[in-house]
Amino acid sequence: MSLIQEIDFGTPIRIAERTVTLTIDGEQVSVPEGTSVMAAAMSRGVKIPKLCASDNLEPFGSCRLCLVEIEGRRGTPASCTTPAENGMVVHTQNERLAKLRRGVMELYISDHPLDCLTCSANGNCELQDAAGEVGLREVRYGYKGENHLDDVKDESNPYFSYDPSKCIVCSRCVRACEEVQGTFALTIEGRGFDSRVKPGPTNFIESECVSCGACVQACPTATLIEKSVIERGQPEHSLVTTCAYCGVGCSFKAEMRGDELVRMVPYKAGQANEGHSCVKGRFAYGYATHKDRMLKPMIRARITDPWREVSWEEAISHTASELKRLQAQYGRDSIGAITSSRCTNEEVFVLQKLVRAAFGNNNVDTCARVCHSPTGYGLKMTLGTSAGTQDFASVDYADVMLVIGANPTDGHPVFGSRMKKRLRAGAKLIVADPRSIDLVRTPHVQADFHLQLKPGTNVALVNSLAHVIVTEGLVNEAFVRERCDLDEFETWARFIALAQNSPEEMEQYTGVPAKDVRAAARLYASVKNAAIYYGLGVTEHSQGSTTVMALANLAMATGNIGHVGAGVNPLRGQNNVQGSCDMGSFPHELPGYRHVSDDATRETFQALWGVEIDDEPGLRIPNMIDEAVAGNYKGLFVQGEDIAQSDPNTQHITSGLLAMECVIVQDLFLNETAKYAHVFLPGCSFLEKDGTFTNAERRINRVRKVMAPLCGKDEWRVFIELAHAMGYEMDYSHPSEIMDEIAALTPTFAGVSYAKLDEMGSVQWPCNEAAPYGTPLMHVDRFVGGKGHFMLTEYVPTRERSGPRFPLILTTGRILSQYNVGAQTRRTENGFWHKEDVLEIHPFDAEQRGIVDGDLVSVVSRSGDTALRAKISDRMQPGVVYTTFHHPGSGANVVTTDNSDWATNCPEYKVTAVEARRVNSLSTWQERNAEEDVSLRRVLEATPDAAE
Amino acid sequence: MNQDTHIFAHEDNGAKLIHMAQEIADYFHAYPQERAVESIASHINHFWTPKMREDFLAAADAPGQTLTPLLQAARGGIKRKKIK
């Protein structure tokens, strides 16, 4: 195995209809119009020396190393900034050019430390390479002149070092921060010889830098370099794999030395991220080898007992025995499982098969229940399938973006950067969000409209947008007539045109000025390509599914389906939310979103699996907990999920867990749910897995094992062995065989195989005989179900209301540096940026309550109370407070209620009526939780036998 | 095992199921009566376990329990648990 080296063409390869043909060093080359001479040369394998150029950045022309001669032209133009032209004759190497380049290199090297042997970049330094390429043999200026060799290092960032003494001021880092990331944190300060790269008037950690790593990746020297490389040395082999954080699904090269991970480098050929990354995927992987990892199976009879390490054989045998006992005692439906959107498709598929075939019921649900289940319902009802319509690249063609209930720069940072790039190029932006998210105003981006609605009024707002479109004659009638069910459209149009849906009527609920709604609706409907992007701020409401359908209505009414730059695009929270849903994790659906009551579908599975499958839906997560509290549900297998922290109304969840007799947790860590568990099965990190993740654009990406499972067993093998112990046989020798079975049973995956994924890099489903290379855009000529269906979306206010006792509305969300329950990111240096969850409160609300920044504040709802530090923030609107739930001790979900979406039971995390007041102690729940962190997590000292 | 020291007042299952069914009815309320009635029952049949459906019907029959007219009209379409 070797280190994967990607070709750098020096400047971007342009997309153009016309090509130009030129001659380079005697060879004819044809390239798309607009391509540089440098990239044209590299396309034939001719590498022109360069330092300031990189093909993920626009040409800059500063280093003067890439000079070429062009017949008929004077001088020696820079090949990076010179576009290739028809008939051009280019010479990249001759004595004159060599001499010029050596002269340039001499100047660079005269102000650069000659410490190559001890430099952390040694062997992987473009300056060193360029010196070799130009044949530098001496530096006539010497090394004693004025220089920057004593410049002081900036070590403030936990993940990378900035050593200005090695900087050649090529500006690649500055341009990467601007062009790729869109943060504009870096600049060149000073002029001439004094020019230096600076993160503003401060150091890196105090600056606007978001630690995405683009500057480090762009740096041609060791000026900006990962601290992990400084500590461990250069990697020697690598594999391409997929990030295990958000639903963007970035491809990374996991660069290794032996079986130690040296660094994660974003993969340019990765079709989801195209070489970009965020602080989580790029740097926050230390959790995978954190000391908190539990590597041995453990069991205990009661949750107050200490854990006892056991062998895998004993753990599986004990688990099977307990599950069988429960079914014998309480009935077949008394047990079930929760699959994880952090696990691979193959692991999820096998777990749901275990439930349906070995447990003999359909009590399997997934953590997508609490995030995007309304997407599944809403898009299926309107567009015909439970998935977003576009690929990420589509946003490059959007004229208008409507971002509602999503915070892409924090939640989906790599896609957020892509959005910002398009917005800087002139696309218009409508943000609908109760908070002023970064996209509302960020460097070189400003929303044209920020519709700052009150939490819980999404349907009212989207209906009023649609009202304007219908009543002002902005409907794309040709599209509707050709593509949609016309009767349904007419019914919908009559409904939406009612005065009750007008912006003026809805303003009383939304708080958004009617004139802004009208203007935003006209903007959305006025362009060729208008794209909708939404997140959990849409789904996690009592009317989550209704809003999803309202958004689909909006897109269909304006013809914004089936072409690039448009669509309805859910931004999925976790890495494999789409995949876990595709794989049949919902209790009513077999893989491929087919209802369990469908005889033909069930017979296909029964024929291959050799068992009868229940034709009735099973329990969803909230129903499982309710049934447990009622004493009917006794055993739960929880795969890579932490419902005791992530699910709403914590005390109800833990009451349910306490009422069960066998809770099995499979995870990397003894998480909050494990405090209530009787069996702990250690899981594998994404670095220890072979499999696939499916991202928000339906892209199936390979996950590749770069190190052996630290716990000694692949997760998918655990399910096979558990099934065997329960009397049902499954037989796979590799995850590729599981994918083959998925393909055999699921029409939309029929053409998917590991061989195809290796060949294509990734593929977007549907991938089958009709679309052998996948489907980047859905519904191009017709909707999956034939016609698009308009659904009625009456605004029904949530029953969660603010009032005298609870005058504020709490809404919850996520931040850039942390990820969901924080189990991974809290165990990395990312903790630096977010040490605790805080309560963001508007200055007016704070002043009314005598709260100042940093005060401990009690947050009380109808469900419970907790205490958080206050952060005064004008990102909030008066009457609305905000917090995150990345730290278990915060107890944010002690406060949230068990209100849920009417269609799917997705919890209403985004609307909880609360009161906030200053306190001087933690809540009773927090104090008890702190005690239980110790009492319910005790592990017996391992005996020699158990440790073997 | 019952080590619950966490005391939390909680809706009983029957009341909760009636509330859930009512929310489904609230959504379909916008449709003409015939379609709304069919859609409510279909939604519940589609997503609820047989036991949840039985528990709902039992709760709906409890003395003093009243359903909204739309939900009342839909209850006849809710499938009973099959005898296996």
PDB file of N, CA, C and O in Angstrom, chain A residues 728-771:
ATOM      1  N   TYR A 728     -31.149 -18.097  14.208  1.00  0.00           N
ATOM      2  CA  TYR A 728     -31.330 -17.704  12.805  1.00  0.00           C
ATOM      3  C   TYR A 728     -29.951 -17.531  12.157  1.00  0.00           C
ATOM      4  O   TYR A 728     -29.056 -16.905  12.741  1.00  0.00           O
ATOM      5  N   GLU A 729     -29.785 -18.089  10.975  1.00  0.00           N
ATOM      6  CA  GLU A 729     -28.467 -18.072  10.337  1.00  0.00           C
ATOM      7  C   GLU A 729     -28.360 -16.960   9.298  1.00  0.00           C
ATOM      8  O   GLU A 729     -29.217 -16.814   8.425  1.00  0.00           O
ATOM      9  N   MET A 730     -27.280 -16.189   9.407  1.00  0.00           N
ATOM     10  CA  MET A 730     -26.903 -15.231   8.367  1.00  0.00           C
ATOM     11  C   MET A 730     -25.455 -15.552   8.026  1.00  0.00           C
ATOM     12  O   MET A 730     -24.671 -15.900   8.906  1.00  0.00           O
ATOM     13  N   ASP A 731     -25.116 -15.404   6.778  1.00  0.00           N
ATOM     14  CA  ASP A 731     -23.785 -15.844   6.387  1.00  0.00           C
ATOM     15  C   ASP A 731     -23.149 -14.832   5.432  1.00  0.00           C
ATOM     16  O   ASP A 731     -23.516 -14.765   4.261  1.00  0.00           O
ATOM     17  N   TYR A 732     -22.241 -14.041   5.948  1.00  0.00           N
ATOM     18  CA  TYR A 732     -21.470 -13.129   5.094  1.00  0.00           C
ATOM     19  C   TYR A 732     -20.005 -13.238   5.526  1.00  0.00           C
ATOM     20  O   TYR A 732     -19.713 -13.417   6.707  1.00  0.00           O
ATOM     21  N   SER A 733     -19.113 -13.084   4.559  1.00  0.00           N
ATOM     22  CA  SER A 733     -17.703 -13.082   4.933  1.00  0.00           C
ATOM     23  C   SER A 733     -17.093 -11.684   4.788  1.00  0.00           C
ATOM     24  O   SER A 733     -15.965 -11.444   5.223  1.00  0.00           O
ATOM     25  N   HIS A 734     -17.840 -10.766   4.174  1.00  0.00           N
ATOM     26  CA  HIS A 734     -17.310  -9.405   3.979  1.00  0.00           C
ATOM     27  C   HIS A 734     -18.507  -8.474   3.739  1.00  0.00           C
ATOM     28  O   HIS A 734     -19.529  -8.892   3.183  1.00  0.00           O
ATOM     29  N   PRO A 735     -18.389  -7.200   4.142  1.00  0.00           N
ATOM     30  CA  PRO A 735     -19.507  -6.265   3.914  1.00  0.00           C
ATOM     31  C   PRO A 735     -19.926  -6.155   2.445  1.00  0.00           C
ATOM     32  O   PRO A 735     -21.088  -5.820   2.160  1.00  0.00           O
ATOM     33  N   SER A 736     -19.024  -6.429   1.530  1.00  0.00           N
ATOM     34  CA  SER A 736     -19.413  -6.363   0.106  1.00  0.00           C
ATOM     35  C   SER A 736     -20.520  -7.373  -0.189  1.00  0.00           C
ATOM     36  O   SER A 736     -21.377  -7.129  -1.056  1.00  0.00           O
ATOM     37  N   GLU A 737     -20.537  -8.475   0.530  1.00  0.00           N
ATOM     38  CA  GLU A 737     -21.588  -9.476   0.323  1.00  0.00           C
ATOM     39  C   GLU A 737     -22.925  -8.980   0.877  1.00  0.00           C
ATOM     40  O   GLU A 737     -23.993  -9.321   0.358  1.00  0.00           O
ATOM     41  N   ILE A 738     -22.845  -8.176   1.934  1.00  0.00           N
ATOM     42  CA  ILE A 738     -24.080  -7.579   2.461  1.00  0.00           C
ATOM     43  C   ILE A 738     -24.636  -6.596   1.433  1.00  0.00           C
ATOM     44  O   ILE A 738     -25.839  -6.569   1.158  1.00  0.00           O
ATOM     45  N   MET A 739     -23.745  -5.808   0.842  1.00  0.00           N
ATOM     46  CA  MET A 739     -24.204  -4.875  -0.208  1.00  0.00           C
ATOM     47  C   MET A 739     -24.802  -5.635  -1.386  1.00  0.00           C
ATOM     48  O   MET A 739     -25.794  -5.184  -1.983  1.00  0.00           O
ATOM     49  N   ASP A 740     -24.233  -6.778  -1.716  1.00  0.00           N
ATOM     50  CA  ASP A 740     -24.805  -7.572  -2.812  1.00  0.00           C
ATOM     51  C   ASP A 740     -26.238  -7.988  -2.478  1.00  0.00           C
ATOM     52  O   ASP A 740     -27.115  -8.010  -3.353  1.00  0.00           O
ATOM     53  N   GLU A 741     -26.472  -8.323  -1.198  1.00  0.00           N
ATOM     54  CA  GLU A 741     -27.832  -8.711  -0.797  1.00  0.00           C
ATOM     55  C   GLU A 741     -28.774  -7.501  -0.824  1.00  0.00           C
ATOM     56  O   GLU A 741     -29.931  -7.607  -1.248  1.00  0.00           O
ATOM     57  N   ILE A 742     -28.250  -6.343  -0.392  1.00  0.00           N
ATOM     58  CA  ILE A 742     -29.051  -5.105  -0.462  1.00  0.00           C
ATOM     59  C   ILE A 742     -29.459  -4.852  -1.909  1.00  0.00           C
ATOM     60  O   ILE A 742     -30.616  -4.546  -2.215  1.00  0.00           O
ATOM     61  N   ALA A 743     -28.493  -4.999  -2.817  1.00  0.00           N
ATOM     62  CA  ALA A 743     -28.757  -4.749  -4.243  1.00  0.00           C
ATOM     63  C   ALA A 743     -29.786  -5.744  -4.788  1.00  0.00           C
ATOM     64  O   ALA A 743     -30.646  -5.380  -5.584  1.00  0.00           O
ATOM     65  N   ALA A 744     -29.690  -6.976  -4.318  1.00  0.00           N
ATOM     66  CA  ALA A 744     -30.611  -8.002  -4.816  1.00  0.00           C
ATOM     67  C   ALA A 744     -32.048  -7.750  -4.347  1.00  0.00           C
ATOM     68  O   ALA A 744     -32.999  -8.154  -5.016  1.00  0.00           O
ATOM     69  N   LEU A 745     -32.188  -7.077  -3.202  1.00  0.00           N
ATOM     70  CA  LEU A 745     -33.521  -6.913  -2.614  1.00  0.00           C
ATOM     71  C   LEU A 745     -34.118  -5.523  -2.810  1.00  0.00           C
ATOM     72  O   LEU A 745     -35.297  -5.312  -2.539  1.00  0.00           O
ATOM     73  N   THR A 746     -33.299  -4.560  -3.245  1.00  0.00           N
ATOM     74  CA  THR A 746     -33.740  -3.165  -3.258  1.00  0.00           C
ATOM     75  C   THR A 746     -33.606  -2.592  -4.665  1.00  0.00           C
ATOM     76  O   THR A 746     -32.494  -2.353  -5.133  1.00  0.00           O
ATOM     77  N   PRO A 747     -34.716  -2.351  -5.346  1.00  0.00           N
ATOM     78  CA  PRO A 747     -34.642  -1.907  -6.744  1.00  0.00           C
ATOM     79  C   PRO A 747     -33.787  -0.663  -6.971  1.00  0.00           C
ATOM     80  O   PRO A 747     -33.083  -0.569  -7.966  1.00  0.00           O
ATOM     81  N   THR A 748     -33.821   0.286  -6.020  1.00  0.00           N
ATOM     82  CA  THR A 748     -33.043   1.513  -6.231  1.00  0.00           C
ATOM     83  C   THR A 748     -31.546   1.294  -6.040  1.00  0.00           C
ATOM     84  O   THR A 748     -30.734   2.150  -6.380  1.00  0.00           O
ATOM     85  N   PHE A 749     -31.167   0.158  -5.462  1.00  0.00           N
ATOM     86  CA  PHE A 749     -29.748  -0.175  -5.252  1.00  0.00           C
ATOM     87  C   PHE A 749     -29.294  -1.320  -6.163  1.00  0.00           C
ATOM     88  O   PHE A 749     -28.189  -1.831  -5.998  1.00  0.00           O
ATOM     89  N   ALA A 750     -30.125  -1.710  -7.112  1.00  0.00           N
ATOM     90  CA  ALA A 750     -29.850  -2.936  -7.871  1.00  0.00           C
ATOM     91  C   ALA A 750     -28.507  -2.918  -8.588  1.00  0.00           C
ATOM     92  O   ALA A 750     -27.865  -3.954  -8.771  1.00  0.00           O
ATOM     93  N   GLY A 751     -28.048  -1.726  -8.976  1.00  0.00           N
ATOM     94  CA  GLY A 751     -26.780  -1.651  -9.710  1.00  0.00           C
ATOM     95  C   GLY A 751     -25.584  -1.334  -8.838  1.00  0.00           C
ATOM     96  O   GLY A 751     -24.487  -1.079  -9.353  1.00  0.00           O
ATOM     97  N   VAL A 752     -25.771  -1.331  -7.515  1.00  0.00           N
ATOM     98  CA  VAL A 752     -24.677  -0.931  -6.625  1.00  0.00           C
ATOM     99  C   VAL A 752     -23.848  -2.147  -6.223  1.00  0.00           C
ATOM    100  O   VAL A 752     -24.395  -3.191  -5.866  1.00  0.00           O
ATOM    101  N   SER A 753     -22.557  -2.024  -6.317  1.00  0.00           N
ATOM    102  CA  SER A 753     -21.640  -3.058  -5.834  1.00  0.00           C
ATOM    103  C   SER A 753     -20.346  -2.378  -5.423  1.00  0.00           C
ATOM    104  O   SER A 753     -20.086  -1.234  -5.829  1.00  0.00           O
ATOM    105  N   TYR A 754     -19.543  -3.065  -4.642  1.00  0.00           N
ATOM    106  CA  TYR A 754     -18.262  -2.485  -4.252  1.00  0.00           C
ATOM    107  C   TYR A 754     -17.373  -2.273  -5.471  1.00  0.00           C
ATOM    108  O   TYR A 754     -16.601  -1.312  -5.537  1.00  0.00           O
ATOM    109  N   ALA A 755     -17.500  -3.165  -6.454  1.00  0.00           N
ATOM    110  CA  ALA A 755     -16.688  -3.016  -7.669  1.00  0.00           C
ATOM    111  C   ALA A 755     -17.055  -1.708  -8.372  1.00  0.00           C
ATOM    112  O   ALA A 755     -16.174  -0.955  -8.809  1.00  0.00           O
ATOM    113  N   LYS A 756     -18.363  -1.437  -8.444  1.00  0.00           N
ATOM    114  CA  LYS A 756     -18.778  -0.186  -9.099  1.00  0.00           C
ATOM    115  C   LYS A 756     -18.328   1.029  -8.292  1.00  0.00           C
ATOM    116  O   LYS A 756     -17.884   2.030  -8.857  1.00  0.00           O
ATOM    117  N   LEU A 757     -18.441   0.945  -6.981  1.00  0.00           N
ATOM    118  CA  LEU A 757     -18.025   2.072  -6.146  1.00  0.00           C
ATOM    119  C   LEU A 757     -16.520   2.314  -6.273  1.00  0.00           C
ATOM    120  O   LEU A 757     -16.070   3.463  -6.315  1.00  0.00           O
ATOM    121  N   ASP A 758     -15.754   1.233  -6.340  1.00  0.00           N
ATOM    122  CA  ASP A 758     -14.312   1.397  -6.511  1.00  0.00           C
ATOM    123  C   ASP A 758     -13.996   2.022  -7.867  1.00  0.00           C
ATOM    124  O   ASP A 758     -13.090   2.845  -7.994  1.00  0.00           O
ATOM    125  N   GLU A 759     -14.798   1.646  -8.857  1.00  0.00           N
ATOM    126  CA  GLU A 759     -14.558   2.145 -10.215  1.00  0.00           C
ATOM    127  C   GLU A 759     -14.982   3.616 -10.348  1.00  0.00           C
ATOM    128  O   GLU A 759     -14.258   4.442 -10.902  1.00  0.00           O
ATOM    129  N   MET A 760     -16.154   3.948  -9.818  1.00  0.00           N
ATOM    130  CA  MET A 760     -16.696   5.297 -10.010  1.00  0.00           C
ATOM    131  C   MET A 760     -16.350   6.257  -8.873  1.00  0.00           C
ATOM    132  O   MET A 760     -16.558   7.457  -8.993  1.00  0.00           O
ATOM    133  N   GLY A 761     -15.879   5.741  -7.776  1.00  0.00           N
ATOM    134  CA  GLY A 761     -15.618   6.583  -6.609  1.00  0.00           C
ATOM    135  C   GLY A 761     -16.830   6.637  -5.694  1.00  0.00           C
ATOM    136  O   GLY A 761     -16.724   6.446  -4.495  1.00  0.00           O
ATOM    137  N   SER A 762     -17.999   6.880  -6.283  1.00  0.00           N
ATOM    138  CA  SER A 762     -19.246   6.865  -5.525  1.00  0.00           C
ATOM    139  C   SER A 762     -20.372   6.809  -6.548  1.00  0.00           C
ATOM    140  O   SER A 762     -20.138   7.007  -7.744  1.00  0.00           O
ATOM    141  N   VAL A 763     -21.562   6.551  -6.062  1.00  0.00           N
ATOM    142  CA  VAL A 763     -22.697   6.563  -6.986  1.00  0.00           C
ATOM    143  C   VAL A 763     -23.935   7.025  -6.224  1.00  0.00           C
ATOM    144  O   VAL A 763     -24.067   6.761  -5.018  1.00  0.00           O
ATOM    145  N   GLN A 764     -24.815   7.750  -6.906  1.00  0.00           N
ATOM    146  CA  GLN A 764     -26.032   8.249  -6.258  1.00  0.00           C
ATOM    147  C   GLN A 764     -27.218   7.392  -6.677  1.00  0.00           C
ATOM    148  O   GLN A 764     -27.446   7.162  -7.869  1.00  0.00           O
ATOM    149  N   TRP A 765     -27.951   6.888  -5.695  1.00  0.00           N
ATOM    150  CA  TRP A 765     -29.122   6.081  -6.023  1.00  0.00           C
ATOM    151  C   TRP A 765     -30.247   6.979  -6.525  1.00  0.00           C
ATOM    152  O   TRP A 765     -30.239   8.137  -6.174  1.00  0.00           O
ATOM    153  N   PRO A 766     -31.161   6.512  -7.326  1.00  0.00           N
ATOM    154  CA  PRO A 766     -31.291   5.152  -7.847  1.00  0.00           C
ATOM    155  C   PRO A 766     -30.138   4.782  -8.780  1.00  0.00           C
ATOM    156  O   PRO A 766     -29.751   5.584  -9.628  1.00  0.00           O
ATOM    157  N   CYS A 767     -29.635   3.572  -8.594  1.00  0.00           N
ATOM    158  CA  CYS A 767     -28.602   3.032  -9.457  1.00  0.00           C
ATOM    159  C   CYS A 767     -29.067   1.623  -9.829  1.00  0.00           C
ATOM    160  O   CYS A 767     -29.045   0.723  -8.983  1.00  0.00           O
ATOM    161  N   ASN A 768     -29.532   1.489 -11.042  1.00  0.00           N
ATOM    162  CA  ASN A 768     -30.099   0.211 -11.472  1.00  0.00           C
ATOM    163  C   ASN A 768     -30.022   0.132 -12.996  1.00  0.00           C
ATOM    164  O   ASN A 768     -29.293   0.915 -13.615  1.00  0.00           O
ATOM    165  N   GLU A 769     -30.777  -0.781 -13.551  1.00  0.00           N
ATOM    166  CA  GLU A 769     -30.690  -0.975 -14.995  1.00  0.00           C
ATOM    167  C   GLU A 769     -31.049   0.311 -15.755  1.00  0.00           C
ATOM    168  O   GLU A 769     -30.421   0.648 -16.761  1.00  0.00           O
ATOM    169  N   ALA A 770     -32.021   1.042 -15.228  1.00  0.00           N
ATOM    170  CA  ALA A 770     -32.433   2.285 -15.903  1.00  0.00           C
ATOM    171  C   ALA A 770     -31.399   3.396 -15.718  1.00  0.00           C
ATOM    172  O   ALA A 770     -31.328   4.316 -16.532  1.00  0.00           O
ATOM    173  N   ALA A 771     -30.620   3.321 -14.658  1.00  0.00           N
ATOM    174  CA  ALA A 771     -29.623   4.359 -14.378  1.00  0.00           C
ATOM    175  C   ALA A 771     -28.355   3.680 -13.861  1.00  0.00           C
ATOM    176  O   ALA A 771     -28.041   3.737 -12.676  1.00  0.00           O
TER     177      ALA A 771
END
